[in-house]
PDB file of C-alpha atoms in Angstrom:
ATOM      1  CA  MET T 178       1.048  39.009 149.796  1.00  0.00           C
ATOM      2  CA  ALA T 179      -2.439  37.547 148.903  1.00  0.00           C
ATOM      3  CA  SER T 180      -1.042  35.774 145.793  1.00  0.00           C
ATOM      4  CA  GLY T 181       1.720  33.996 147.999  1.00  0.00           C
ATOM      5  CA  LEU T 182      -0.955  33.151 150.405  1.00  0.00           C
ATOM      6  CA  VAL T 183      -2.887  31.433 147.763  1.00  0.00           C
ATOM      7  CA  ALA T 184       0.038  29.608 146.457  1.00  0.00           C
ATOM      8  CA  VAL T 185       1.108  28.340 149.894  1.00  0.00           C
ATOM      9  CA  LEU T 186      -2.550  27.346 150.692  1.00  0.00           C
ATOM     10  CA  GLY T 187      -2.982  25.461 147.140  1.00  0.00           C
ATOM     11  CA  LEU T 188       0.369  23.762 147.857  1.00  0.00           C
ATOM     12  CA  PHE T 189      -0.535  22.613 151.258  1.00  0.00           C
ATOM     13  CA  LEU T 190      -3.811  21.269 150.334  1.00  0.00           C
ATOM     14  CA  LEU T 191      -2.150  19.337 147.408  1.00  0.00           C
ATOM     15  CA  VAL T 192       0.639  17.848 149.646  1.00  0.00           C
ATOM     16  CA  ASP T 193      -2.101  16.936 152.323  1.00  0.00           C
ATOM     17  CA  ALA T 194      -4.148  15.057 149.640  1.00  0.00           C
ATOM     18  CA  ALA T 195      -0.911  13.364 148.489  1.00  0.00           C
ATOM     19  CA  ALA T 196       0.025  12.477 151.990  1.00  0.00           C
ATOM     20  CA  ARG T 197      -3.372  10.867 152.494  1.00  0.00           C
ATOM     21  CA  GLY T 198      -3.024   8.806 149.250  1.00  0.00           C
ATOM     22  CA  SER T 199      -5.849  10.573 147.589  1.00  0.00           C
ATOM     23  CA  TRP T 200      -4.255  10.780 144.275  1.00  0.00           C
ATOM     24  CA  ASP T 201      -7.430  11.266 142.470  1.00  0.00           C
ATOM     25  CA  VAL T 202      -8.003  14.453 144.327  1.00  0.00           C
ATOM     26  CA  VAL T 203      -4.444  15.585 143.570  1.00  0.00           C
ATOM     27  CA  TRP T 204      -4.539  14.978 139.991  1.00  0.00           C
ATOM     28  CA  SER T 205      -8.063  16.760 139.681  1.00  0.00           C
ATOM     29  CA  ALA T 206      -6.865  19.691 141.714  1.00  0.00           C
ATOM     30  CA  VAL T 207      -3.340  20.383 140.629  1.00  0.00           C
ATOM     31  CA  GLY T 208      -4.481  22.066 137.352  1.00  0.00           C
ATOM     32  CA  PRO T 209      -6.890  24.510 138.720  1.00  0.00           C
ATOM     33  CA  VAL T 210      -4.528  25.399 141.516  1.00  0.00           C
ATOM     34  CA  VAL T 211      -1.513  25.973 139.255  1.00  0.00           C
ATOM     35  CA  ALA T 212      -3.800  27.942 136.905  1.00  0.00           C
ATOM     36  CA  VAL T 213      -4.902  30.367 139.763  1.00  0.00           C
ATOM     37  CA  VAL T 214      -1.402  30.713 140.992  1.00  0.00           C
ATOM     38  CA  TRP T 215      -0.155  31.446 137.538  1.00  0.00           C
ATOM     39  CA  VAL T 216      -2.733  34.083 136.931  1.00  0.00           C
ATOM     40  CA  LEU T 217      -1.988  35.719 140.266  1.00  0.00           C
ATOM     41  CA  TRP T 218       1.651  35.689 139.490  1.00  0.00           C
ATOM     42  CA  LEU T 219       1.107  37.057 136.090  1.00  0.00           C
ATOM     43  CA  LEU T 220      -1.002  39.909 137.250  1.00  0.00           C
ATOM     44  CA  THR T 221       0.615  40.914 140.483  1.00  0.00           C
ATOM     45  CA  VAL T 222       4.065  39.719 140.758  1.00  0.00           C
ATOM     46  CA  ARG T 223       5.435  39.634 137.143  1.00  0.00           C
ATOM     47  CA  PRO T 224       4.809  43.220 135.986  1.00  0.00           C
ATOM     48  CA  VAL T 225       7.673  45.507 136.470  1.00  0.00           C
ATOM     49  CA  VAL T 226       9.293  48.689 135.243  1.00  0.00           C
ATOM     50  CA  ARG T 227      13.121  48.690 134.856  1.00  0.00           C
ATOM     51  CA  LEU T 228      15.383  51.653 134.237  1.00  0.00           C
ATOM     52  CA  ASP T 229      18.981  51.481 132.867  1.00  0.00           C
ATOM     53  CA  ASP T 230      21.204  53.723 131.140  1.00  0.00           C
ATOM     54  CA  ASP T 231      20.033  52.694 127.633  1.00  0.00           C
ATOM     55  CA  ALA T 232      16.343  52.158 127.883  1.00  0.00           C
ATOM     56  CA  LEU T 233      13.201  51.774 129.860  1.00  0.00           C
ATOM     57  CA  THR T 234      12.093  48.139 130.021  1.00  0.00           C
ATOM     58  CA  VAL T 235       8.358  47.509 130.690  1.00  0.00           C
ATOM     59  CA  VAL T 236       7.323  43.821 131.790  1.00  0.00           C
ATOM     60  CA  ASN T 237       3.654  43.676 131.360  1.00  0.00           C
ATOM     61  CA  PRO T 238       1.643  40.371 131.534  1.00  0.00           C
ATOM     62  CA  LEU T 239       2.647  38.217 128.574  1.00  0.00           C
ATOM     63  CA  ARG T 240       4.583  41.131 126.851  1.00  0.00           C
ATOM     64  CA  THR T 241       7.880  42.854 127.471  1.00  0.00           C
ATOM     65  CA  THR T 242       8.752  46.205 125.757  1.00  0.00           C
ATOM     66  CA  ARG T 243      12.182  47.762 125.835  1.00  0.00           C
ATOM     67  CA  ILE T 244      12.117  51.448 124.836  1.00  0.00           C
ATOM     68  CA  PRO T 245      15.484  53.372 124.310  1.00  0.00           C
ATOM     69  CA  TRP T 246      15.473  56.680 125.915  1.00  0.00           C
ATOM     70  CA  ALA T 247      15.722  58.513 122.548  1.00  0.00           C
ATOM     71  CA  ALA T 248      12.477  56.774 121.383  1.00  0.00           C
ATOM     72  CA  VAL T 249      10.579  58.196 124.449  1.00  0.00           C
ATOM     73  CA  ALA T 250       8.410  61.048 123.444  1.00  0.00           C
ATOM     74  CA  ASP T 251       6.396  61.537 126.747  1.00  0.00           C
ATOM     75  CA  VAL T 252       5.813  59.997 130.048  1.00  0.00           C
ATOM     76  CA  ARG T 253       2.557  60.634 131.889  1.00  0.00           C
ATOM     77  CA  LEU T 254       0.450  59.313 134.607  1.00  0.00           C
ATOM     78  CA  ARG T 255      -3.114  58.169 133.891  1.00  0.00           C
ATOM     79  CA  TRP T 256      -4.488  55.314 136.018  1.00  0.00           C
ATOM     80  CA  GLN T 257      -0.762  53.849 135.554  1.00  0.00           C
ATOM     81  CA  ILE T 258       2.336  55.240 133.882  1.00  0.00           C
ATOM     82  CA  VAL T 259       1.929  55.604 130.268  1.00  0.00           C
ATOM     83  CA  VAL T 260       4.868  55.982 127.843  1.00  0.00           C
ATOM     84  CA  GLN T 261       4.253  57.648 124.577  1.00  0.00           C
ATOM     85  CA  THR T 262       6.894  56.659 121.958  1.00  0.00           C
ATOM     86  CA  ALA T 263       8.363  58.681 119.093  1.00  0.00           C
ATOM     87  CA  GLU T 264       6.597  56.306 116.799  1.00  0.00           C
ATOM     88  CA  GLY T 265       3.273  57.164 118.177  1.00  0.00           C
ATOM     89  CA  ASN T 266       2.738  54.112 120.079  1.00  0.00           C
ATOM     90  CA  THR T 267       1.562  53.984 123.624  1.00  0.00           C
ATOM     91  CA  VAL T 268       2.908  51.600 126.338  1.00  0.00           C
ATOM     92  CA  THR T 269       1.006  51.250 129.668  1.00  0.00           C
ATOM     93  CA  CYS T 270       3.222  50.241 132.543  1.00  0.00           C
ATOM     94  CA  ARG T 271       1.206  47.664 134.322  1.00  0.00           C
ATOM     95  CA  GLY T 272       3.906  47.198 136.963  1.00  0.00           C
ATOM     96  CA  GLY T 273       4.421  50.789 137.708  1.00  0.00           C
ATOM     97  CA  PRO T 274       2.735  52.871 140.412  1.00  0.00           C
ATOM     98  CA  SER T 275      -0.904  53.939 139.964  1.00  0.00           C
ATOM     99  CA  ILE T 276      -2.762  57.174 140.890  1.00  0.00           C
ATOM    100  CA  ARG T 277      -2.844  57.439 144.669  1.00  0.00           C
ATOM    101  CA  GLY T 278      -5.684  59.115 146.255  1.00  0.00           C
ATOM    102  CA  SER T 279      -5.245  62.810 147.016  1.00  0.00           C
ATOM    103  CA  ARG T 280      -4.709  64.112 150.504  1.00  0.00           C
ATOM    104  CA  PRO T 281      -7.614  66.231 151.652  1.00  0.00           C
ATOM    105  CA  GLY T 282      -6.554  69.863 151.873  1.00  0.00           C
ATOM    106  CA  ARG T 283      -7.566  72.392 154.552  1.00  0.00           C
ATOM    107  CA  ARG T 284     -11.009  73.832 154.387  1.00  0.00           C
ATOM    108  CA  GLY T 285     -11.312  75.841 151.188  1.00  0.00           C
ATOM    109  CA  GLU T 286      -8.049  74.359 149.511  1.00  0.00           C
ATOM    110  CA  LEU T 287      -8.117  72.322 146.505  1.00  0.00           C
ATOM    111  CA  SER T 288      -6.765  68.928 146.839  1.00  0.00           C
ATOM    112  CA  VAL T 289      -4.003  68.017 144.412  1.00  0.00           C
ATOM    113  CA  PRO T 290      -3.398  64.425 143.192  1.00  0.00           C
ATOM    114  CA  HIS T 291      -0.159  62.930 144.387  1.00  0.00           C
ATOM    115  CA  GLU T 292       2.454  62.279 141.662  1.00  0.00           C
ATOM    116  CA  PRO T 293       4.349  59.144 142.646  1.00  0.00           C
ATOM    117  CA  GLU T 294       8.093  59.334 143.229  1.00  0.00           C
ATOM    118  CA  GLU T 295       8.653  56.548 140.670  1.00  0.00           C
ATOM    119  CA  LEU T 296       7.240  58.763 137.843  1.00  0.00           C
ATOM    120  CA  ARG T 297       9.489  61.619 138.686  1.00  0.00           C
ATOM    121  CA  THR T 298      12.424  59.031 138.752  1.00  0.00           C
ATOM    122  CA  ILE T 299      11.497  57.921 135.228  1.00  0.00           C
ATOM    123  CA  ARG T 300      11.278  61.348 133.922  1.00  0.00           C
ATOM    124  CA  ARG T 301      14.501  62.452 135.465  1.00  0.00           C
ATOM    125  CA  ARG T 302      16.252  59.474 133.968  1.00  0.00           C
ATOM    126  CA  TRP T 303      14.483  60.284 130.559  1.00  0.00           C
ATOM    127  CA  HIS T 304      15.567  63.789 130.571  1.00  0.00           C
ATOM    128  CA  SER T 305      19.262  62.909 131.460  1.00  0.00           C
ATOM    129  CA  ARG T 306      19.755  60.210 129.190  1.00  0.00           C
ATOM    130  CA  ARG T 307      17.602  60.964 125.967  1.00  0.00           C
ATOM    131  CA  ALA T 308      20.404  63.010 124.444  1.00  0.00           C
ATOM    132  CA  SER T 309      23.158  60.372 124.959  1.00  0.00           C
ATOM    133  CA  SER T 310      21.096  57.498 123.799  1.00  0.00           C
ATOM    134  CA  PRO T 311      21.464  56.275 120.200  1.00  0.00           C
ATOM    135  CA  ALA T 312      18.589  57.401 118.095  1.00  0.00           C
ATOM    136  CA  ASP T 313      18.790  54.525 115.676  1.00  0.00           C
ATOM    137  CA  ILE T 314      17.795  51.710 118.210  1.00  0.00           C
ATOM    138  CA  ALA T 315      14.059  50.723 117.742  1.00  0.00           C
ATOM    139  CA  VAL T 316      11.481  49.878 120.362  1.00  0.00           C
ATOM    140  CA  ARG T 317      11.548  46.143 120.904  1.00  0.00           C
ATOM    141  CA  ARG T 318       8.237  44.342 121.812  1.00  0.00           C
ATOM    142  CA  GLU T 319       8.363  40.555 122.336  1.00  0.00           C
ATOM    143  CA  TRP T 320       6.592  37.909 124.135  1.00  0.00           C
ATOM    144  CA  ASP T 321       7.498  37.438 127.912  1.00  0.00           C
ATOM    145  CA  ARG T 322       8.824  33.934 127.362  1.00  0.00           C
ATOM    146  CA  PRO T 323       8.953  32.637 131.179  1.00  0.00           C
ATOM    147  CA  ALA T 324       5.234  33.856 131.489  1.00  0.00           C
ATOM    148  CA  VAL T 325       4.164  32.284 128.285  1.00  0.00           C
ATOM    149  CA  VAL T 326       5.952  28.942 129.132  1.00  0.00           C
ATOM    150  CA  ALA T 327       4.561  28.824 132.661  1.00  0.00           C
ATOM    151  CA  GLY T 328       1.067  29.479 131.266  1.00  0.00           C
ATOM    152  CA  ALA T 329       1.366  26.664 128.769  1.00  0.00           C
ATOM    153  CA  ALA T 330       2.468  24.438 131.701  1.00  0.00           C
ATOM    154  CA  ALA T 331      -0.404  25.541 133.726  1.00  0.00           C
ATOM    155  CA  ALA T 332      -2.693  24.821 130.654  1.00  0.00           C
ATOM    156  CA  VAL T 333      -1.308  21.256 130.397  1.00  0.00           C
ATOM    157  CA  LEU T 334      -1.871  20.716 133.988  1.00  0.00           C
ATOM    158  CA  LEU T 335      -5.437  21.993 133.610  1.00  0.00           C
ATOM    159  CA  VAL T 336      -6.053  19.447 130.881  1.00  0.00           C
ATOM    160  CA  VAL T 337      -4.534  16.642 133.053  1.00  0.00           C
ATOM    161  CA  SER T 338      -7.065  17.723 135.846  1.00  0.00           C
ATOM    162  CA  VAL T 339     -10.032  17.615 133.382  1.00  0.00           C
ATOM    163  CA  VAL T 340      -8.926  14.182 132.195  1.00  0.00           C
ATOM    164  CA  ALA T 341      -8.671  12.964 135.706  1.00  0.00           C
ATOM    165  CA  LEU T 342     -12.055  14.264 136.547  1.00  0.00           C
ATOM    166  CA  ALA T 343     -13.614  12.536 133.532  1.00  0.00           C
ATOM    167  CA  THR T 344     -12.231   9.180 134.498  1.00  0.00           C
TER     168      THR T 344
END
């Protein structure tokens, strides 16, 4: 929500400056506005955890990891969902749920941290699909192309803004 508000506000200010004919302001501000919106998008909107019949796909900022169910050794919750692979690697799911505060118990009772429903869903899918998933498929890590391309475009606009400020 907040990242959308920042994007709308930045766009509004750029359009306002363009409508007033202040192109020096537009060219000097477009880079920082786009860079801030890109960082907010990268950290708050882009990360996601996807489940399908064959694998668990983790989209983190700048990296995407596809883990076949047969390659998952453990799924646990630290601050975020963490997947341990059979190869011994650890993948932190930045787009998954995090530890929520525990509800206070009655007087004298211990409070138990709440386990997110999303974690239980991942574990159920893993337990049901690991036997039928092909064991020879490896974990695939790659750069998240849309995020990297958008970041490169933001960097170019940032350079344009610096040049516009210098002239």
